[in-house]
mmCIF file of C-alpha atoms in Angstrom:
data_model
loop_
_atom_site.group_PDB
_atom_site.id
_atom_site.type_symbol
_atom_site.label_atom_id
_atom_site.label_comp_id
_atom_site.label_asym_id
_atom_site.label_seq_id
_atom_site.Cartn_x
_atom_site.Cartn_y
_atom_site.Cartn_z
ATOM 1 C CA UNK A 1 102.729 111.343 77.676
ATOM 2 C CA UNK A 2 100.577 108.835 79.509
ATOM 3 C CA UNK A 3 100.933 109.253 83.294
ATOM 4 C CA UNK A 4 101.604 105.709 85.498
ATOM 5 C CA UNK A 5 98.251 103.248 85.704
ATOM 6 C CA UNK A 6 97.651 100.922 88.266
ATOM 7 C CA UNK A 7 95.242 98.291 87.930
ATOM 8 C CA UNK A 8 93.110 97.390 89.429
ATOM 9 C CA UNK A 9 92.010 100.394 91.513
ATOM 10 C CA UNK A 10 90.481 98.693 94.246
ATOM 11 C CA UNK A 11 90.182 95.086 96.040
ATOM 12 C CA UNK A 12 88.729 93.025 98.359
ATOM 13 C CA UNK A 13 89.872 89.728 99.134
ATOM 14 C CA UNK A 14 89.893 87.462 102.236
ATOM 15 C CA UNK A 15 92.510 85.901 104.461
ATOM 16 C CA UNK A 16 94.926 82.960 102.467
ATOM 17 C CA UNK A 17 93.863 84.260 99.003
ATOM 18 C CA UNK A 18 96.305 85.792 96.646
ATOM 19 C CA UNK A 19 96.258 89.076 94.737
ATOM 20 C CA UNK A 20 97.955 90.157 91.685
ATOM 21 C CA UNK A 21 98.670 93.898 90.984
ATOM 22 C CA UNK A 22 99.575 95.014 87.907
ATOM 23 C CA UNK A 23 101.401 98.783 87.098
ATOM 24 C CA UNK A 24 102.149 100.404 83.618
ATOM 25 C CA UNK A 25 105.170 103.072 83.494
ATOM 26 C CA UNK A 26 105.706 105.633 81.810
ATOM 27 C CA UNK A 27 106.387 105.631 78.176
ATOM 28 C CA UNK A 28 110.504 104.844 77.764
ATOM 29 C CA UNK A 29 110.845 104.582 81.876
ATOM 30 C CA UNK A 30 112.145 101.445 82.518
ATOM 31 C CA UNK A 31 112.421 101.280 86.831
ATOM 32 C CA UNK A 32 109.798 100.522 88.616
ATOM 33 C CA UNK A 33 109.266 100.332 92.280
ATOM 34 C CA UNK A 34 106.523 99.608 94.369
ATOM 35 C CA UNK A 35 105.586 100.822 97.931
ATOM 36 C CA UNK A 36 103.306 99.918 100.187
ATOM 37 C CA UNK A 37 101.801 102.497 102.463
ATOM 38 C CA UNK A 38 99.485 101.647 105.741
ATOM 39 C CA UNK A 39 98.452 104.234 108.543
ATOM 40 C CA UNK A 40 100.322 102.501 110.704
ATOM 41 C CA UNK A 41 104.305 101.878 109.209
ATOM 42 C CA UNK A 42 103.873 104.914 106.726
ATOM 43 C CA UNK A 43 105.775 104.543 102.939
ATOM 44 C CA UNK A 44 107.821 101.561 102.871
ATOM 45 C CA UNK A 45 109.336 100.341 99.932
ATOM 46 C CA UNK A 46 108.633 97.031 98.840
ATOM 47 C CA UNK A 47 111.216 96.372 95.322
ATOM 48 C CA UNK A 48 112.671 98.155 92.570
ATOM 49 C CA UNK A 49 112.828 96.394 89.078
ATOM 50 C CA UNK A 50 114.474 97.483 86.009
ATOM 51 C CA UNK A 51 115.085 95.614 82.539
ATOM 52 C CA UNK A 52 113.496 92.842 84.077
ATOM 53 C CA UNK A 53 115.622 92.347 86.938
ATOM 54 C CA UNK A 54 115.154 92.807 90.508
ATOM 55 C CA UNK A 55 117.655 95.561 91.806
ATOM 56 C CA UNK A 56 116.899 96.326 95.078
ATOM 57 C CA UNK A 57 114.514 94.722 97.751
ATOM 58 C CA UNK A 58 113.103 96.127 101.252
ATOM 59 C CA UNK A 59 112.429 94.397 104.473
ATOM 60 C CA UNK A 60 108.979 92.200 103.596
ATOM 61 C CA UNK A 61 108.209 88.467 103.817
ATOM 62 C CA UNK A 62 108.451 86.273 100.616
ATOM 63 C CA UNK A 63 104.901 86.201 100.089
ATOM 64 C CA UNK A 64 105.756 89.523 98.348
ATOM 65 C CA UNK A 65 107.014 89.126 95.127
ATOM 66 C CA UNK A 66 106.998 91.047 91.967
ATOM 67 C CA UNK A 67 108.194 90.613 88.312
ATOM 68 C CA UNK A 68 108.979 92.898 85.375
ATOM 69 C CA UNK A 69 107.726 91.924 81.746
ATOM 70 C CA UNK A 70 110.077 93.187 78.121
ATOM 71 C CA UNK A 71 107.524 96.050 77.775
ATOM 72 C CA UNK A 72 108.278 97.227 81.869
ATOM 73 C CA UNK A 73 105.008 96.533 82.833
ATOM 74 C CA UNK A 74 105.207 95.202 86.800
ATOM 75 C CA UNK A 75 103.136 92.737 88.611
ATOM 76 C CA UNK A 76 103.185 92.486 92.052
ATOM 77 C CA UNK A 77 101.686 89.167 93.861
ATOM 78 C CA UNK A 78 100.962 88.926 97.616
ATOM 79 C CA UNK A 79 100.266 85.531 98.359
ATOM 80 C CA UNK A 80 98.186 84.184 101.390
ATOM 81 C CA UNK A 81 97.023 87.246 102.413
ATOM 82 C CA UNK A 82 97.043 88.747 105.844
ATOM 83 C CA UNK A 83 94.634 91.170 107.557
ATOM 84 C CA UNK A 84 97.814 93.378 107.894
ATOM 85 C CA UNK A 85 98.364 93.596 104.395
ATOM 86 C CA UNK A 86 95.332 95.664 103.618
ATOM 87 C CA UNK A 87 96.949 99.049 102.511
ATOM 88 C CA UNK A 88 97.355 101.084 99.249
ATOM 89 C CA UNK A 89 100.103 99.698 96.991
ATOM 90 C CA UNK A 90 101.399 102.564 94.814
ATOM 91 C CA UNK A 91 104.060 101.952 91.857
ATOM 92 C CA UNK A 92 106.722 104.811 91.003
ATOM 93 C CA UNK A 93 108.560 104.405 87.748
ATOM 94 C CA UNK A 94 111.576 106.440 86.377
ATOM 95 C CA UNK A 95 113.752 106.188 83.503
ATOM 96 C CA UNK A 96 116.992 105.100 84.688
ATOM 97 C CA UNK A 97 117.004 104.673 88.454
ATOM 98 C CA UNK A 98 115.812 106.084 91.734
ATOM 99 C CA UNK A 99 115.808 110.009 90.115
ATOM 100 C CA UNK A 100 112.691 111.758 90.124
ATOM 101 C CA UNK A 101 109.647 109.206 90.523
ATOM 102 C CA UNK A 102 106.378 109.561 89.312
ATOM 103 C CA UNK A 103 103.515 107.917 90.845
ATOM 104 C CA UNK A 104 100.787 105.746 90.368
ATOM 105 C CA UNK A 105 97.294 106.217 91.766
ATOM 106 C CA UNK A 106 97.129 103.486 93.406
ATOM 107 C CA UNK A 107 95.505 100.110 94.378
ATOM 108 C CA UNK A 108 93.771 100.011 97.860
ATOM 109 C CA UNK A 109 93.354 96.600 99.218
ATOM 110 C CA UNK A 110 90.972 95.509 101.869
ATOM 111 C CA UNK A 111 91.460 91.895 103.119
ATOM 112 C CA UNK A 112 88.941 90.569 104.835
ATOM 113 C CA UNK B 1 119.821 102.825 106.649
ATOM 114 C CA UNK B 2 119.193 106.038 106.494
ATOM 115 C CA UNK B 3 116.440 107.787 108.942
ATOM 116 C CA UNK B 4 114.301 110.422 107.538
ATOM 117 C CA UNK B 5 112.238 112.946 109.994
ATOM 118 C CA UNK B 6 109.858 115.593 108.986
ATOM 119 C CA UNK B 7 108.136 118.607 111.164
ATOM 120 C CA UNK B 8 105.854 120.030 111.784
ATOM 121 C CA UNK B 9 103.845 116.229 111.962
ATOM 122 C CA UNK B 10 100.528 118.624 111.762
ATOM 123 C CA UNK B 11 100.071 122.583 109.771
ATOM 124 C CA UNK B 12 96.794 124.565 109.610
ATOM 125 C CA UNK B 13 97.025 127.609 107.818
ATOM 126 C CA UNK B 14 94.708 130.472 106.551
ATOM 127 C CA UNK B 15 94.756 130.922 102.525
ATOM 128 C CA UNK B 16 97.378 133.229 102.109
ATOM 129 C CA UNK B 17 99.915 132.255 104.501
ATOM 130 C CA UNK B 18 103.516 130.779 103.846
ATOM 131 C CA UNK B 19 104.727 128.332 105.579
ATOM 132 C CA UNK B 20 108.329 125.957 105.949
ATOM 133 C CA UNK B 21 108.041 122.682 106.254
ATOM 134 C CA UNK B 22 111.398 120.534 106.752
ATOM 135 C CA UNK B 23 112.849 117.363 106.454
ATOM 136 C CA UNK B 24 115.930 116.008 108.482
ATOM 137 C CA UNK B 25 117.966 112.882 107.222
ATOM 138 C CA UNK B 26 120.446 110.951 109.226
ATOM 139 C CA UNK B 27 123.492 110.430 106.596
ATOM 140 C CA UNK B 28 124.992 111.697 103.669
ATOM 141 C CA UNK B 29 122.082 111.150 100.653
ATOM 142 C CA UNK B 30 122.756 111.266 96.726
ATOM 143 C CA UNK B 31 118.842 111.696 96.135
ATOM 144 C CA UNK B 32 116.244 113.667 98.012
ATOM 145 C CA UNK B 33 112.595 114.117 97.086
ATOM 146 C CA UNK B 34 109.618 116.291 97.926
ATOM 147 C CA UNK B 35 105.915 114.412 97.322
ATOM 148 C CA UNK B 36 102.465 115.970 97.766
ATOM 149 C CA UNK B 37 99.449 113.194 98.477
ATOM 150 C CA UNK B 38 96.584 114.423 97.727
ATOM 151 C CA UNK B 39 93.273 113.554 99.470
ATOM 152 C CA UNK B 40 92.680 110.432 97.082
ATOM 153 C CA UNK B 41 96.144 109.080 97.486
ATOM 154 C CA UNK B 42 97.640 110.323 94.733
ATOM 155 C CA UNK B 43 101.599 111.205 95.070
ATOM 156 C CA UNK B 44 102.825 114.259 93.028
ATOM 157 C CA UNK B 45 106.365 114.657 92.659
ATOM 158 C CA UNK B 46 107.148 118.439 93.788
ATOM 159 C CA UNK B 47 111.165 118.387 93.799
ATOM 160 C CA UNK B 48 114.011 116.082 93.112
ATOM 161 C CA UNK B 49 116.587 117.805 94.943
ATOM 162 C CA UNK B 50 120.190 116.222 96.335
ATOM 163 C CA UNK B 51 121.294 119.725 96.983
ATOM 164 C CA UNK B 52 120.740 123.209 96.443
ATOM 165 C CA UNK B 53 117.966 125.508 95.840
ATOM 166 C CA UNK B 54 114.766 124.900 93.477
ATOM 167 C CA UNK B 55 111.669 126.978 92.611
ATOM 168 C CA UNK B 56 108.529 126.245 90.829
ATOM 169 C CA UNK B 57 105.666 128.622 90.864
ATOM 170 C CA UNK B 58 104.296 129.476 94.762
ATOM 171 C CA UNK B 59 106.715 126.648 96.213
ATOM 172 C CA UNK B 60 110.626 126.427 96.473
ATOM 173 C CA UNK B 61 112.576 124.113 98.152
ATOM 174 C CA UNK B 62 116.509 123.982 100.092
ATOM 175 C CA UNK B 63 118.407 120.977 100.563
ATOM 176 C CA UNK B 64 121.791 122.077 102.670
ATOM 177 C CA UNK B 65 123.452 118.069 101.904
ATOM 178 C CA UNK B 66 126.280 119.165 104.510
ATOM 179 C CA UNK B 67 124.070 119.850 107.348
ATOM 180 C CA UNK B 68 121.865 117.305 106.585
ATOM 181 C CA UNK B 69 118.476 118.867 106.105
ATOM 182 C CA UNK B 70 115.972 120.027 103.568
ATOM 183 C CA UNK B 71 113.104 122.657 103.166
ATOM 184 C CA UNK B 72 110.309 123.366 101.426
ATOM 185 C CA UNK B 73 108.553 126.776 100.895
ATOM 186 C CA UNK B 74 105.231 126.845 100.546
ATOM 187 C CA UNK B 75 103.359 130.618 99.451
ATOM 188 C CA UNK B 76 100.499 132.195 99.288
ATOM 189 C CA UNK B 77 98.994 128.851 99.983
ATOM 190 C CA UNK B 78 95.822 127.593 98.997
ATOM 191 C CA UNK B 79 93.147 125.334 99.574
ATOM 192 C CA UNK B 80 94.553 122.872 97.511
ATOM 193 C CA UNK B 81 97.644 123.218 98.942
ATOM 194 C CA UNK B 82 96.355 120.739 101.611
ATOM 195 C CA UNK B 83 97.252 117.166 101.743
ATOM 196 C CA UNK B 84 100.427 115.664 102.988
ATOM 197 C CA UNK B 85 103.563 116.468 102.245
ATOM 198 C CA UNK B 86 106.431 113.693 102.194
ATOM 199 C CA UNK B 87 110.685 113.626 102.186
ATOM 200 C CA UNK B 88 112.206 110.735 101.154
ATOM 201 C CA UNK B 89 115.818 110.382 100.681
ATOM 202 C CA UNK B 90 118.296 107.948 99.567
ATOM 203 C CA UNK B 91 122.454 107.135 99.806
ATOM 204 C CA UNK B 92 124.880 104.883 98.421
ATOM 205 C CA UNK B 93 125.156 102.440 100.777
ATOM 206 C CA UNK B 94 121.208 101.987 101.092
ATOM 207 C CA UNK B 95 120.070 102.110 97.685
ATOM 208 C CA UNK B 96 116.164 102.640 98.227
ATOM 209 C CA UNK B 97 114.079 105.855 98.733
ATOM 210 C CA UNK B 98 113.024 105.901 102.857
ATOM 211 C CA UNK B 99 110.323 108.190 103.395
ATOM 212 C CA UNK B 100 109.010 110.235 106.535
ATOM 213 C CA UNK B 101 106.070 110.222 108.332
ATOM 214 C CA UNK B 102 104.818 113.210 106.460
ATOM 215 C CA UNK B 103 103.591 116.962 107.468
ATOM 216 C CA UNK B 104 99.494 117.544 107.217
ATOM 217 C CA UNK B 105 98.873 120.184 105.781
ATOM 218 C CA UNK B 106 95.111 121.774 106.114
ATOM 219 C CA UNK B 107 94.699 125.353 104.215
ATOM 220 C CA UNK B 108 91.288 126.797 105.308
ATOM 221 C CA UNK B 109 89.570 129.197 103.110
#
């Protein structure tokens, strides 16, 4: 099986743009939650979607948002970026649920 | 929600050595997980483990749910054995994984 793919790999954008991430699950997992991890907060979870529905949400502004397409492909969108939003995003994705979660490689983005 | 603290924050070892890392949680949890980063970022899921005991090659790992704590075993280690090593844990009432801070692990040949 196909392991989790995160595109794009890496970014750079500057302050007040917006940025699109995109993650691919595994094939017949249909959760998928993202995180976003920075030096300085650690792992935090950012949402959880499954069968197209948000689930569960963590403590972030609105300009976080995400969305889950038929096939469970996620996108996530940040818009009007901050310099405090330059991290790596990563995506997990099980089959039912929070159970074991495989990850993504991740998408580093700089803002600038 | 639920608090999750790992130690040692910081491990060097010598290839060879074993060494226990563990992982502390503040409330009752229905999931708990063991991750290995790698140097490039990438998270490996080591154990899914609630409760109980697991093995898998030169690790193992010990969840006691009543006391609140898990560990993982780490043997014979080796070079690429180093990276970080995260818990992250979950209940009912707070239905999203909360990770620690992570134990650094550096095995030196």
């Amino acid at each position: 099986k196909a392991g989790v793919t995160q595109t794009p790999r890496y970014l750079i954008k500057t302050r007040g743009q917006q940025v699109t991430l995109s993650c691919s699950p595994i094939s017949g997992h249909r959760s998928v939650s993202w995180y976003q991890q920075t030096p300085g907060q650690g792992l935090q979870f950012l949402f959880e979607y499954f069968s197209e529905t948000q689930r569960n949400k963590g403590n972030f502004p609105g300009r976080f948002s995400g969305r889950q397409f038929s096939n469970s492909r996620s996108e996530m969108n940040v818009s009007t970026l901050e310099l405090g939003d330059s991290a790596l995003y990563l995506c997990a994705t099980s089959s039912q649920g929070l159970e074991t979660q495989y990850f993504g490689p991740g998408t580093r983005l700089l803002v600038l | 929600g639920i608090q999750v603290e790992q130690s040692p924050p910081d491990l060097i070892l010598q290839e060879g050595a074993n060494s226990t890392l563990r992982c502390n949680f503040s409330d009752s949890v229905n999931n708990l997980q063991w991750f290995h980063q790698n140097p490039w970022g990438q998270l490996i899921n080591l154990f899914y483990i609630p409760s109980g005991t697991k093995q898998n090659g030169r690790l193992s790992a010990t969840t006691v749910a009543t006391e609140r704590y898990s560990l993982l075993y780490i043997s014979s280690s080796q070079t690429t054995d180093s990276g970080v090593y995260f818990c992250a844990a979950m209940n009912t009432g707070f239905q999203k994984l909360v990770f620690g801070t992570g134990t650094r692990l550096l095995v030196s040949p």
